[in-house]
Amino acid sequence: MNNLLQRNTLLFAAFAVVLIATAALFNACSKQESTVNPASEQQLSPQDLKINNTIKNFRDKVAYLREHPGYKSGETMSVDSALWLLEATINYSHTFPNDYYGQLITDTLNLTLATNDAGEVDMNELAQKYDEMKASISAVYHSKAIDNKGLVLVNLEDISFKSDEVTIEVVAVTGERTNESPGGGVGIDGPFSPDDNWWYGEDKGKCPPHTWEFDAAKQLQAKMSLAIPKPTGNFFYTNLTTIIKSGGDPDLRRPNDPDPEDNMYDYFLYHVSSQNGDISDDVLCMESIEMNIYYDLLHELLFNKIPGEDVPAGYCIESVISMTGEPANEDEYQVYYHFGTFQFGLKVNYEHGEEPSEL
C-alpha cells in the first residue's frame, strides 16, 4: 500500500510538470476546430475556393469523358498533379472524416497510370483510372461486414516508375461509425476512469490477470480518435501525409522532464527501458492516471508538436490509423514502447451546398 501511495504521488507530481510544459501551447489545427462556423455561414478562403473549383472541374471532365468515350481532350499533366487530383477528388466526393469511428480497417490497392513520352498523364487516361480506382475502393468498402460504416480517407503514393507508367499505392481506410462522444478533457480529468488500468500493449488487455482484449495503446488510439472529428464541421482533407512515430525516438523526447532516466513520461509516446531500472508489472501496467497523462501527451503530439515540426503549415491530424505496444531490444537493454501511424492533411472547407456522398 505504501508503494502504491508513493507511486501515485509521483504520478501527480509528473502530471503537474506535464501541464506546465503544455498548457500554453496551441496551434491553428486546434483553434480552427474550436471556431469552425456552420456550413451555411462559412466563408471560404481563396485557397479553399481554388481547391474546390479545381476538384469540381476535374470531376466534370471525368463525367464528360465517361459519357463521350471517343473524345480526345489532348490535355496532359504531370504525375504529381494526376495523383493529387485522384486523391483529392475521391476524398472530396466520398469520405467522411467528421464522423466518430470505432475500429478502422485498412485496405491497400494498386493502380497503374500510363504516361506519354514526356512522362505526363493524358486526361483521358486519368479519367478512366479515376473510375477504376473508385470501383476498386467501392468493392473493398462494401465487402466489410460492418453495419454502419463510412469511408474515412484515401491516401495515394507513387511506388514505382517505368518509362511508360507509374504504379500507385492506394490506401483506403474504412471505419465503423459510432455515436460515442469523446468524454473528458485532457490531463487528470481525461477520458479514462479509475478502473481503466491497462497493460501497455501486446493485446493483453487489462493489467494482470490479463483479459486479452485491446491494451493501453489501442485504448489511447480509440479515445484520441474520438477527439479529432467535428461532426458539425463541413470540411475534407487533401495532401494526405502519413507520419509514423514510436516511443524512444529522439525527436519525441519530452522537454523539461525533471528526471530523464526514470521511465516515467520520458517521451510523448510510452517508452521504458531496462537501462533505467527494472521493468516490473507495475511499470508495464498503465493505471488510469497514467492513461490520462499519456492521452494528454498524445494530444499535444498530434495537435501541436507534429503540425509544428513534421508537416507543412496548415496541416492537421486527420486520423489515428493504428497504435500498438511492442517489446524490443536496444543494444543489451529490453525496451517496451508505443508505435503509432497517424494521418495528417490540409483541411479544406467545402463550398456551400457541397458535401460527400456514400460510395
XYZ file of C-alpha atoms in Angstrom, residues 123-301:
179
model
C -6.568 13.387 -69.239
C -8.471 10.547 -70.924
C -6.244 8.048 -69.132
C -6.682 9.852 -65.813
C -10.473 9.977 -66.109
C -10.628 6.243 -66.829
C -8.292 5.463 -63.909
C -10.346 7.576 -61.538
C -13.412 5.467 -62.314
C -11.361 2.270 -61.948
C -9.968 3.420 -58.597
C -13.402 4.396 -57.321
C -14.824 0.991 -58.352
C -11.986 -0.875 -56.593
C -12.371 1.154 -53.403
C -16.129 0.679 -53.505
C -15.707 -3.092 -53.806
C -13.475 -3.446 -50.740
C -15.589 -0.917 -48.830
C -18.838 -2.815 -49.402
C -17.146 -6.124 -48.569
C -16.747 -5.038 -44.931
C -19.191 -6.758 -42.580
C -19.936 -3.560 -40.681
C -23.500 -2.352 -40.310
C -22.790 1.356 -40.003
C -19.595 2.116 -41.878
C -18.012 5.112 -43.523
C -15.031 5.765 -45.760
C -12.582 7.665 -43.575
C -9.825 8.534 -46.053
C -7.999 7.522 -49.229
C -4.257 8.129 -49.498
C -2.223 7.725 -52.706
C 1.533 7.290 -53.030
C 3.586 6.549 -56.134
C 5.700 3.474 -55.503
C 7.465 2.781 -58.804
C 8.207 4.449 -62.124
C 8.892 2.897 -65.515
C 9.475 4.615 -68.830
C 5.802 4.399 -69.775
C 3.874 4.019 -66.496
C 3.742 4.755 -62.786
C 2.385 2.356 -60.170
C 0.408 3.930 -57.346
C -0.398 2.521 -53.916
C -3.966 3.325 -52.897
C -4.705 3.060 -49.165
C -8.400 3.142 -48.264
C -9.483 3.306 -44.621
C -12.978 2.163 -43.648
C -14.344 2.935 -40.196
C -17.171 1.708 -38.022
C -19.316 4.717 -37.192
C -20.160 5.209 -33.539
C -22.302 7.677 -31.623
C -19.798 7.702 -28.774
C -18.618 11.156 -27.758
C -15.014 11.837 -26.699
C -15.767 12.292 -22.986
C -13.453 14.022 -20.584
C -10.770 16.519 -21.426
C -7.023 16.190 -21.261
C -4.857 15.527 -18.242
C -6.032 14.206 -14.912
C -9.720 14.510 -15.866
C -9.230 12.833 -19.225
C -11.386 10.096 -20.726
C -10.053 7.217 -18.590
C -11.908 6.271 -15.409
C -10.415 4.719 -12.225
C -10.915 1.150 -13.469
C -9.005 1.816 -16.729
C -5.777 0.083 -15.744
C -4.387 -1.354 -18.976
C -1.327 -3.388 -19.910
C 0.911 -1.188 -22.036
C 0.434 -3.365 -25.188
C 0.798 -6.828 -26.719
C -3.030 -7.148 -26.889
C -3.031 -8.451 -23.304
C -5.879 -6.238 -22.164
C -6.194 -5.267 -18.519
C -3.333 -5.485 -16.048
C -2.620 -8.954 -14.598
C -4.668 -11.059 -14.587
C -4.855 -10.235 -18.291
C -8.199 -10.128 -20.085
C -6.691 -10.438 -23.597
C -8.804 -7.649 -25.092
C -7.289 -4.487 -26.512
C -4.486 -2.869 -24.483
C -3.308 0.585 -23.396
C -2.047 1.546 -26.879
C -5.319 0.636 -28.569
C -7.335 2.346 -25.835
C -5.352 5.541 -26.391
C -5.956 5.222 -30.145
C -9.698 4.770 -29.641
C -10.108 7.711 -27.272
C -7.948 10.052 -29.347
C -9.850 9.072 -32.492
C -12.977 10.455 -30.844
C -11.286 13.778 -30.104
C -10.331 14.504 -33.722
C -13.603 14.688 -35.752
C -16.008 17.606 -35.659
C -19.432 16.250 -36.698
C -20.738 19.800 -37.185
C -17.859 20.689 -39.486
C -18.095 20.747 -43.256
C -14.587 20.050 -44.469
C -12.442 17.436 -46.181
C -8.689 16.786 -46.440
C -6.207 16.972 -49.279
C -2.440 16.322 -49.473
C -2.685 13.398 -47.054
C 0.601 12.571 -45.337
C 1.397 9.536 -43.186
C 3.517 10.163 -40.080
C 4.946 7.227 -38.096
C 6.288 7.739 -34.575
C 7.473 5.467 -31.781
C 8.304 5.955 -28.140
C 12.041 6.338 -27.730
C 12.520 8.389 -30.911
C 14.927 11.222 -30.028
C 12.574 13.809 -31.551
C 9.831 12.676 -29.155
C 11.887 13.351 -26.046
C 9.693 15.360 -23.666
C 11.160 18.765 -22.773
C 11.512 19.951 -19.187
C 11.456 16.411 -17.811
C 12.923 16.694 -14.289
C 14.351 13.156 -14.375
C 15.186 11.926 -17.884
C 16.028 8.412 -16.750
C 13.134 7.263 -14.577
C 10.888 5.506 -17.159
C 8.085 7.989 -16.369
C 6.845 10.132 -19.275
C 10.299 10.438 -20.818
C 8.713 10.656 -24.297
C 5.448 11.841 -25.833
C 4.713 8.164 -26.520
C 5.191 5.423 -23.929
C 8.738 4.068 -23.686
C 10.505 2.307 -20.822
C 13.952 0.715 -20.822
C 15.735 -1.699 -18.502
C 18.666 0.710 -18.799
C 16.710 2.993 -16.461
C 15.697 0.335 -13.922
C 13.908 -2.969 -13.528
C 10.828 -3.419 -15.728
C 8.172 -4.840 -13.410
C 4.450 -5.412 -13.877
C 3.904 -2.111 -12.074
C 5.853 -0.331 -14.818
C 4.087 -2.118 -17.684
C 0.653 -1.664 -16.124
C -0.648 1.794 -17.020
C -3.032 2.956 -14.309
C -5.879 5.341 -15.137
C -3.876 8.393 -14.070
C -1.051 7.344 -16.378
C -3.520 6.665 -19.191
C -4.876 10.208 -18.900
C -1.388 11.719 -18.794
C -0.309 9.773 -21.900
C -3.579 10.837 -23.542
C -2.600 14.431 -22.767
C 0.868 13.873 -24.250
C -0.591 12.185 -27.353
C -2.961 15.131 -27.787
C -0.003 17.522 -27.572
C 1.942 15.405 -30.075
